[in-house]
PDB file of C-alpha atoms in Angstrom:
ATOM      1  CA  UNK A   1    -187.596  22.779 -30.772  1.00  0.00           C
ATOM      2  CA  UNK A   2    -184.948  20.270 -30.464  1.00  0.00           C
ATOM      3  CA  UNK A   3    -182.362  22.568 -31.767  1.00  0.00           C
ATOM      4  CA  UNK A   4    -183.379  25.075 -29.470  1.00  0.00           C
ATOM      5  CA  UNK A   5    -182.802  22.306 -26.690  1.00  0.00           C
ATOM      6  CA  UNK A   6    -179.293  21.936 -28.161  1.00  0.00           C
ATOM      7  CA  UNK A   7    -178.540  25.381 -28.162  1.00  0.00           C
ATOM      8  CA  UNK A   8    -179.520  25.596 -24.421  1.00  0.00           C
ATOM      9  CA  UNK A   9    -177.841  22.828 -23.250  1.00  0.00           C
ATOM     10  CA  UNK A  10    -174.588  23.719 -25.172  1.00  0.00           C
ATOM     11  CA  UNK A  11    -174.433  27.636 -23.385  1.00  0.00           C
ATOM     12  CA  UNK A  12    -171.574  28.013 -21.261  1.00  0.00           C
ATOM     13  CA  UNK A  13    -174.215  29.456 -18.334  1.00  0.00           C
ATOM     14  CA  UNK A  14    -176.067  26.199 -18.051  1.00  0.00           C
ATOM     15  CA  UNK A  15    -175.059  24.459 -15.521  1.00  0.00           C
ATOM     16  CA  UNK A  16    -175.557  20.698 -16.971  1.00  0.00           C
ATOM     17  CA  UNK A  17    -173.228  21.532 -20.236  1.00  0.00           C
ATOM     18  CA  UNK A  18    -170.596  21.785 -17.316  1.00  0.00           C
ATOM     19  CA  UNK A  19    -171.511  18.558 -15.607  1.00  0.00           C
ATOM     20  CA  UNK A  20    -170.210  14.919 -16.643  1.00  0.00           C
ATOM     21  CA  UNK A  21    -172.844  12.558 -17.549  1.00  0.00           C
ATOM     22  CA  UNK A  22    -175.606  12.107 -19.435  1.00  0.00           C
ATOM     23  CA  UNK A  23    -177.727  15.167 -20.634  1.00  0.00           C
ATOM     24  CA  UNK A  24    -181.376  13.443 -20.287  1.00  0.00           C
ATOM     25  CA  UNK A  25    -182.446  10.267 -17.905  1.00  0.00           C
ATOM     26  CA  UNK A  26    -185.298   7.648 -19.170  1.00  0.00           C
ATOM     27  CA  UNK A  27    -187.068   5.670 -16.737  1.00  0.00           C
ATOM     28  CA  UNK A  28    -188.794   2.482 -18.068  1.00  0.00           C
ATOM     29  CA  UNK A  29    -190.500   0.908 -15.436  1.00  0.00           C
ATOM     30  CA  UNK A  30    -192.416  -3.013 -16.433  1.00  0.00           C
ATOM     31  CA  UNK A  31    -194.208  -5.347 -14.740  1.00  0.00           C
ATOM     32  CA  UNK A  32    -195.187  -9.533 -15.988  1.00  0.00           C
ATOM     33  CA  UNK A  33    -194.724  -8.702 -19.836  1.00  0.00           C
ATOM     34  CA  UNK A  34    -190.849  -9.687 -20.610  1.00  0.00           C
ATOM     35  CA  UNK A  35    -191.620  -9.565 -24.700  1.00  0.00           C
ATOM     36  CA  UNK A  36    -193.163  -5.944 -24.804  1.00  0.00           C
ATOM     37  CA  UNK A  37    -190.672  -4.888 -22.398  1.00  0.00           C
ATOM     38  CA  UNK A  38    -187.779  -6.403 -24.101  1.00  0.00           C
ATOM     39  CA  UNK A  39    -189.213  -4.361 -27.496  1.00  0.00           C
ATOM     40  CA  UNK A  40    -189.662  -1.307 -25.223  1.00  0.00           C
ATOM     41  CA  UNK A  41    -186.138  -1.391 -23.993  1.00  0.00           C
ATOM     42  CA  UNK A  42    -184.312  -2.551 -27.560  1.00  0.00           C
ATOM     43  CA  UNK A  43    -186.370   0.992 -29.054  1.00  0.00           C
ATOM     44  CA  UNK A  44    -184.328   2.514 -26.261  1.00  0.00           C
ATOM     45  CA  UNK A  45    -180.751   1.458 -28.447  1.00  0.00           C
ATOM     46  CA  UNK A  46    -178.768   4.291 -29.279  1.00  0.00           C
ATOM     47  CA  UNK A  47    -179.070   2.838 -33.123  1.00  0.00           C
ATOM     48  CA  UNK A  48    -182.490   3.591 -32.992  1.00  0.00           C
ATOM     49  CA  UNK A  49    -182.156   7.092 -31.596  1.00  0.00           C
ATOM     50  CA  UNK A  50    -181.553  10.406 -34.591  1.00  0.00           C
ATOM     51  CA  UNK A  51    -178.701  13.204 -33.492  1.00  0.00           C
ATOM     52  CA  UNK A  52    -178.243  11.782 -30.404  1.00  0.00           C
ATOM     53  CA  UNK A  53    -174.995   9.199 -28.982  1.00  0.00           C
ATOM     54  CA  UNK A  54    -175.157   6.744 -26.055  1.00  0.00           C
ATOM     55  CA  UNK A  55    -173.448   9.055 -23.889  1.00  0.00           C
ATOM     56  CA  UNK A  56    -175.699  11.817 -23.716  1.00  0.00           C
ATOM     57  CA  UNK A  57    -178.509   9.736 -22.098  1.00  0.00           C
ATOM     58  CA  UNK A  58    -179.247   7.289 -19.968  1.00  0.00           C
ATOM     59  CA  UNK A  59    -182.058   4.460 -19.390  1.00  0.00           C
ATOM     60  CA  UNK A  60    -183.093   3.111 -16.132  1.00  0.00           C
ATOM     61  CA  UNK A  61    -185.210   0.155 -16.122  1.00  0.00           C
ATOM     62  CA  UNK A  62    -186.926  -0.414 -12.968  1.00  0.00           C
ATOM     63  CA  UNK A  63    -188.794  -4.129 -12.843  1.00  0.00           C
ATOM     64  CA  UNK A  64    -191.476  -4.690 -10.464  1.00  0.00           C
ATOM     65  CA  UNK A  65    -191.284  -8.235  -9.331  1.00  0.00           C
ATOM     66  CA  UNK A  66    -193.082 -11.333 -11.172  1.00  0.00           C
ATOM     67  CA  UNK A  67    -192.997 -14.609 -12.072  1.00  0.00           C
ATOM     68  CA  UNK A  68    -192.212 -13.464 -15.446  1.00  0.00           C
ATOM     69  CA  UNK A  69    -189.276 -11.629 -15.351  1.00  0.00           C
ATOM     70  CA  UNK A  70    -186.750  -9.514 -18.270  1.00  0.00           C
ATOM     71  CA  UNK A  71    -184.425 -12.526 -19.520  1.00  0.00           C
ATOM     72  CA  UNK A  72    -181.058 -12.376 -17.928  1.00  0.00           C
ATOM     73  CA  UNK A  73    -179.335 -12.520 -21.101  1.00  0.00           C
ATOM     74  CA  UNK A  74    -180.926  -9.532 -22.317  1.00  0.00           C
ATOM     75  CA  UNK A  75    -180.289  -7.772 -19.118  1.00  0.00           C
ATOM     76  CA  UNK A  76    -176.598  -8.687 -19.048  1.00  0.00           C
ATOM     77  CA  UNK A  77    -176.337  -7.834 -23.135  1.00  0.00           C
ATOM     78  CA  UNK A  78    -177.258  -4.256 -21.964  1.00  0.00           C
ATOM     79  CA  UNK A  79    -175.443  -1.305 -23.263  1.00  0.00           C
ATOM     80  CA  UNK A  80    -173.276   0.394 -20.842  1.00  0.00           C
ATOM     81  CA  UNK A  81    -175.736   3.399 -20.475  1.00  0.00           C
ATOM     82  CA  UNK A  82    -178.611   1.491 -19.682  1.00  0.00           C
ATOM     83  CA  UNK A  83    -178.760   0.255 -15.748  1.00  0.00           C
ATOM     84  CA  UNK A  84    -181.396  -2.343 -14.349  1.00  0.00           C
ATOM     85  CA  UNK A  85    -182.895  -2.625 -11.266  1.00  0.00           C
ATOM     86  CA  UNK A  86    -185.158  -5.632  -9.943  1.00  0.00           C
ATOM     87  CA  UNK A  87    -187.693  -4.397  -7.761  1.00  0.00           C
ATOM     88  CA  UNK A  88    -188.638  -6.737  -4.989  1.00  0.00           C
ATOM     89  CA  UNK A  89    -192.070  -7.361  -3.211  1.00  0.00           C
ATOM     90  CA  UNK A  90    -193.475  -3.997  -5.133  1.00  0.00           C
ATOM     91  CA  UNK A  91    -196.874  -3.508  -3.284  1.00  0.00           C
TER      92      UNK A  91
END
């Protein structure tokens, strides 16, 4: 399956081989638990991923505001294809 994805993705017809950016988005959205969302996000590490690189996805992490929020030195040790976004006042 997956290297029928590749396949895909790689034709010259497709139109997001011809398109800059990343290939596939991943949307991580947490709420009041900043240790299972830390693990969540670190399995997210393109070390952890197989036959993929950094630049062929992307991870947005959406956090629905708390008292307990993501650390900011985690946020800010981010890789550069991951992006963060702090929710406010999410009813």
């Amino acid at each position: 399956m997956l290297e029928m994805m590749n396949r895909f993705l790689r034709r010259s017809d497709n139109p997001v081989a011809t398109t800059r950016g990343p290939k596939l988005s991943k949307i991580v959205i947490v709420h009041d638990m900043v240790s299972q969302a830390e693990n969540t996000v670190r399995s997210l590490f393109d070390d952890y991923q197989t036959d993929v690189t950094a630049d062929e996805y992307e991870v947005i992490i959406v956090e629905n505001e708390s008292a307990n929020l993501m650390r900011r030195e985690f946020i800010a040790s981010l890789p550069a294809n991951f992006n963060y976004y702090l929710r406010k006042n999410a009813e």
